[in-house]
Amino acid sequence: LCGHNDGSILLDAAKANPAPHPVIYFRCKRCSFVTLNLNYADWLPGYVSASEQQNDDQMQMYVLQEQAETWSVIAQFFSLRKHFPIISEILEGAGKRIVDVGCGAGGSLLVYQALGWQTCGIEPGERQSEYARTKLELDVHSEFYSRQLLPAESLDMIHNFHTLEHIENPFRFL
C-alpha cells in the first residue's frame, strides 16, 4: 500500500495445494498491508479464468454473500450515524450515484439500490459482470477500473469491498 516492495510471505497456499498460479499472501514490512501474489501478470488470468467456470447457482451464492456482508456494514453504520453525520449520507442514497469497483456478481449494488442509490459496477470478471447484467439487470461494465471510465464529478461515492488486495499497485489505485 505504501509503495514499498519489501515483504515477507505470510501464507503460501501453494505448499498445501499446488496450482498453475498459486495464491501467496505477502505482508509489507513497512506498512503491514497484506496482499495476494505480487506477480499479477501470472496470477490474474488464472483468477479470471477460474471465475468463468462458475454456474448460476454459484453466482447466486456469491450475490447472497455479497449482500450479507454489505448489509452487515450498513447495520454498523446505523448504530454510528448520530456520532458521524457523514454516515447518514451513505444511508440516504436517493438521487445519488455510486460505483462499486470490483462489484463481483452485484450483491452490494442490490443493497445500495435498496437504499435509493443509482448504481453502476465495474468488474473485470466477464462471468460475474454478465450475471449481474443479465440475471440481476444491473449496470455493470466488464473491464478493469480506470479513471477515464467514470468521471469523478458523475459520482457521489465509490464502493470498494474485498478488492484492494487484488490490486497490483493499491497506492496508485487509491
mmCIF file of N, CA, C and O in Angstrom, residues 21-58:
data_model
loop_
_atom_site.group_PDB
_atom_site.id
_atom_site.type_symbol
_atom_site.label_atom_id
_atom_site.label_comp_id
_atom_site.label_asym_id
_atom_site.label_seq_id
_atom_site.Cartn_x
_atom_site.Cartn_y
_atom_site.Cartn_z
ATOM 1 N N HIS A 21 -1.182 -21.241 -10.930
ATOM 2 C CA HIS A 21 -0.932 -19.889 -10.442
ATOM 3 C C HIS A 21 -1.276 -19.870 -8.957
ATOM 4 O O HIS A 21 -2.364 -19.455 -8.560
ATOM 5 N N PRO A 22 -0.366 -20.327 -8.115
ATOM 6 C CA PRO A 22 -0.666 -20.463 -6.684
ATOM 7 C C PRO A 22 -0.922 -19.130 -6.005
ATOM 8 O O PRO A 22 -0.414 -18.095 -6.409
ATOM 9 N N VAL A 23 -1.752 -19.180 -4.975
ATOM 10 C CA VAL A 23 -2.063 -17.992 -4.195
ATOM 11 C C VAL A 23 -1.042 -17.879 -3.072
ATOM 12 O O VAL A 23 -0.845 -18.800 -2.291
ATOM 13 N N ILE A 24 -0.397 -16.732 -3.020
ATOM 14 C CA ILE A 24 0.587 -16.454 -1.984
ATOM 15 C C ILE A 24 0.231 -15.100 -1.371
ATOM 16 O O ILE A 24 -0.006 -14.129 -2.082
ATOM 17 N N TYR A 25 0.176 -15.042 -0.048
ATOM 18 C CA TYR A 25 -0.113 -13.798 0.651
ATOM 19 C C TYR A 25 1.195 -13.203 1.162
ATOM 20 O O TYR A 25 1.982 -13.888 1.796
ATOM 21 N N PHE A 26 1.394 -11.916 0.869
ATOM 22 C CA PHE A 26 2.583 -11.189 1.303
ATOM 23 C C PHE A 26 2.188 -10.124 2.313
ATOM 24 O O PHE A 26 1.100 -9.549 2.229
ATOM 25 N N ARG A 27 3.089 -9.819 3.229
ATOM 26 C CA ARG A 27 2.878 -8.745 4.206
ATOM 27 C C ARG A 27 4.029 -7.758 4.060
ATOM 28 O O ARG A 27 5.197 -8.124 4.175
ATOM 29 N N CYS A 28 3.682 -6.493 3.821
ATOM 30 C CA CYS A 28 4.682 -5.441 3.675
ATOM 31 C C CYS A 28 5.372 -5.206 5.019
ATOM 32 O O CYS A 28 4.714 -5.064 6.049
ATOM 33 N N LYS A 29 6.693 -5.142 4.993
ATOM 34 C CA LYS A 29 7.450 -4.912 6.225
ATOM 35 C C LYS A 29 7.317 -3.478 6.720
ATOM 36 O O LYS A 29 7.519 -3.202 7.892
ATOM 37 N N ARG A 30 6.962 -2.555 5.824
ATOM 38 C CA ARG A 30 6.869 -1.150 6.219
ATOM 39 C C ARG A 30 5.484 -0.783 6.747
ATOM 40 O O ARG A 30 5.354 -0.230 7.825
ATOM 41 N N CYS A 31 4.416 -1.114 6.003
ATOM 42 C CA CYS A 31 3.072 -0.661 6.397
ATOM 43 C C CYS A 31 2.161 -1.792 6.868
ATOM 44 O O CYS A 31 1.029 -1.544 7.264
ATOM 45 N N SER A 32 2.624 -3.027 6.791
ATOM 46 C CA SER A 32 1.889 -4.218 7.230
ATOM 47 C C SER A 32 0.694 -4.574 6.355
ATOM 48 O O SER A 32 -0.107 -5.427 6.722
ATOM 49 N N PHE A 33 0.543 -3.936 5.203
ATOM 50 C CA PHE A 33 -0.546 -4.274 4.293
ATOM 51 C C PHE A 33 -0.339 -5.700 3.792
ATOM 52 O O PHE A 33 0.760 -6.091 3.424
ATOM 53 N N VAL A 34 -1.416 -6.481 3.781
ATOM 54 C CA VAL A 34 -1.363 -7.857 3.281
ATOM 55 C C VAL A 34 -1.999 -7.876 1.908
ATOM 56 O O VAL A 34 -3.099 -7.354 1.709
ATOM 57 N N THR A 35 -1.326 -8.482 0.953
ATOM 58 C CA THR A 35 -1.825 -8.553 -0.415
ATOM 59 C C THR A 35 -1.613 -9.951 -0.966
ATOM 60 O O THR A 35 -0.833 -10.742 -0.428
ATOM 61 N N LEU A 36 -2.301 -10.241 -2.046
ATOM 62 C CA LEU A 36 -2.109 -11.505 -2.737
ATOM 63 C C LEU A 36 -0.874 -11.404 -3.612
ATOM 64 O O LEU A 36 -0.180 -10.396 -3.616
ATOM 65 N N ASN A 37 -0.656 -12.432 -4.416
ATOM 66 C CA ASN A 37 0.538 -12.520 -5.262
ATOM 67 C C ASN A 37 0.996 -11.172 -5.802
ATOM 68 O O ASN A 37 0.192 -10.379 -6.265
ATOM 69 N N LEU A 38 2.293 -10.965 -5.750
ATOM 70 C CA LEU A 38 2.843 -9.742 -6.316
ATOM 71 C C LEU A 38 3.033 -9.852 -7.824
ATOM 72 O O LEU A 38 3.164 -8.854 -8.498
ATOM 73 N N ASN A 39 3.039 -11.071 -8.359
ATOM 74 C CA ASN A 39 3.197 -11.257 -9.790
ATOM 75 C C ASN A 39 1.813 -11.364 -10.443
ATOM 76 O O ASN A 39 1.327 -12.437 -10.760
ATOM 77 N N TYR A 40 1.175 -10.234 -10.637
ATOM 78 C CA TYR A 40 -0.187 -10.210 -11.143
ATOM 79 C C TYR A 40 -0.283 -10.659 -12.588
ATOM 80 O O TYR A 40 -1.306 -11.175 -13.008
ATOM 81 N N ALA A 41 0.753 -10.466 -13.360
ATOM 82 C CA ALA A 41 0.719 -10.888 -14.757
ATOM 83 C C ALA A 41 0.511 -12.394 -14.860
ATOM 84 O O ALA A 41 -0.158 -12.875 -15.766
ATOM 85 N N ASP A 42 1.061 -13.158 -13.921
ATOM 86 C CA ASP A 42 0.876 -14.612 -13.911
ATOM 87 C C ASP A 42 -0.432 -15.018 -13.252
ATOM 88 O O ASP A 42 -1.113 -15.936 -13.688
ATOM 89 N N TRP A 43 -0.791 -14.335 -12.186
ATOM 90 C CA TRP A 43 -1.902 -14.772 -11.352
ATOM 91 C C TRP A 43 -3.271 -14.366 -11.879
ATOM 92 O O TRP A 43 -4.213 -15.154 -11.867
ATOM 93 N N LEU A 44 -3.425 -13.147 -12.364
ATOM 94 C CA LEU A 44 -4.730 -12.617 -12.720
ATOM 95 C C LEU A 44 -5.444 -13.415 -13.818
ATOM 96 O O LEU A 44 -6.632 -13.702 -13.680
ATOM 97 N N PRO A 45 -4.787 -13.816 -14.892
ATOM 98 C CA PRO A 45 -5.507 -14.602 -15.908
ATOM 99 C C PRO A 45 -6.103 -15.896 -15.341
ATOM 100 O O PRO A 45 -7.212 -16.278 -15.705
ATOM 101 N N GLY A 46 -5.392 -16.556 -14.450
ATOM 102 C CA GLY A 46 -5.915 -17.773 -13.830
ATOM 103 C C GLY A 46 -7.112 -17.488 -12.955
ATOM 104 O O GLY A 46 -8.080 -18.253 -12.920
ATOM 105 N N TYR A 47 -7.077 -16.377 -12.233
ATOM 106 C CA TYR A 47 -8.194 -15.972 -11.366
ATOM 107 C C TYR A 47 -9.437 -15.699 -12.202
ATOM 108 O O TYR A 47 -10.525 -16.189 -11.904
ATOM 109 N N VAL A 48 -9.269 -14.933 -13.266
ATOM 110 C CA VAL A 48 -10.404 -14.599 -14.127
ATOM 111 C C VAL A 48 -10.923 -15.851 -14.817
ATOM 112 O O VAL A 48 -12.125 -16.077 -14.893
ATOM 113 N N SER A 49 -10.019 -16.708 -15.282
ATOM 114 C CA SER A 49 -10.414 -17.938 -15.956
ATOM 115 C C SER A 49 -11.208 -18.860 -15.032
ATOM 116 O O SER A 49 -12.222 -19.432 -15.420
ATOM 117 N N ALA A 50 -10.785 -18.999 -13.786
ATOM 118 C CA ALA A 50 -11.489 -19.859 -12.828
ATOM 119 C C ALA A 50 -12.901 -19.345 -12.577
ATOM 120 O O ALA A 50 -13.843 -20.125 -12.458
ATOM 121 N N SER A 51 -13.069 -18.040 -12.523
ATOM 122 C CA SER A 51 -14.395 -17.483 -12.263
ATOM 123 C C SER A 51 -15.335 -17.687 -13.442
ATOM 124 O O SER A 51 -16.549 -17.700 -13.274
ATOM 125 N N GLU A 52 -14.789 -17.855 -14.628
ATOM 126 C CA GLU A 52 -15.613 -18.054 -15.821
ATOM 127 C C GLU A 52 -16.331 -19.398 -15.801
ATOM 128 O O GLU A 52 -17.307 -19.597 -16.505
ATOM 129 N N GLN A 53 -15.862 -20.338 -14.987
ATOM 130 C CA GLN A 53 -16.429 -21.686 -14.934
ATOM 131 C C GLN A 53 -17.604 -21.797 -13.958
ATOM 132 O O GLN A 53 -18.211 -22.847 -13.847
ATOM 133 N N GLN A 54 -17.935 -20.742 -13.247
ATOM 134 C CA GLN A 54 -18.962 -20.808 -12.218
ATOM 135 C C GLN A 54 -20.362 -20.775 -12.820
ATOM 136 O O GLN A 54 -20.645 -19.977 -13.712
ATOM 137 N N ASN A 55 -21.240 -21.651 -12.313
ATOM 138 C CA ASN A 55 -22.605 -21.715 -12.831
ATOM 139 C C ASN A 55 -23.498 -20.700 -12.114
ATOM 140 O O ASN A 55 -23.071 -20.013 -11.184
ATOM 141 N N ASP A 56 -24.759 -20.629 -12.530
ATOM 142 C CA ASP A 56 -25.677 -19.638 -11.965
ATOM 143 C C ASP A 56 -25.922 -19.856 -10.477
ATOM 144 O O ASP A 56 -26.086 -18.883 -9.735
ATOM 145 N N ASP A 57 -25.964 -21.107 -10.022
ATOM 146 C CA ASP A 57 -26.158 -21.364 -8.593
ATOM 147 C C ASP A 57 -24.990 -20.805 -7.778
ATOM 148 O O ASP A 57 -25.187 -20.225 -6.711
ATOM 149 N N GLN A 58 -23.770 -20.966 -8.283
ATOM 150 C CA GLN A 58 -22.600 -20.416 -7.596
ATOM 151 C C GLN A 58 -22.625 -18.898 -7.621
ATOM 152 O O GLN A 58 -22.295 -18.241 -6.637
#
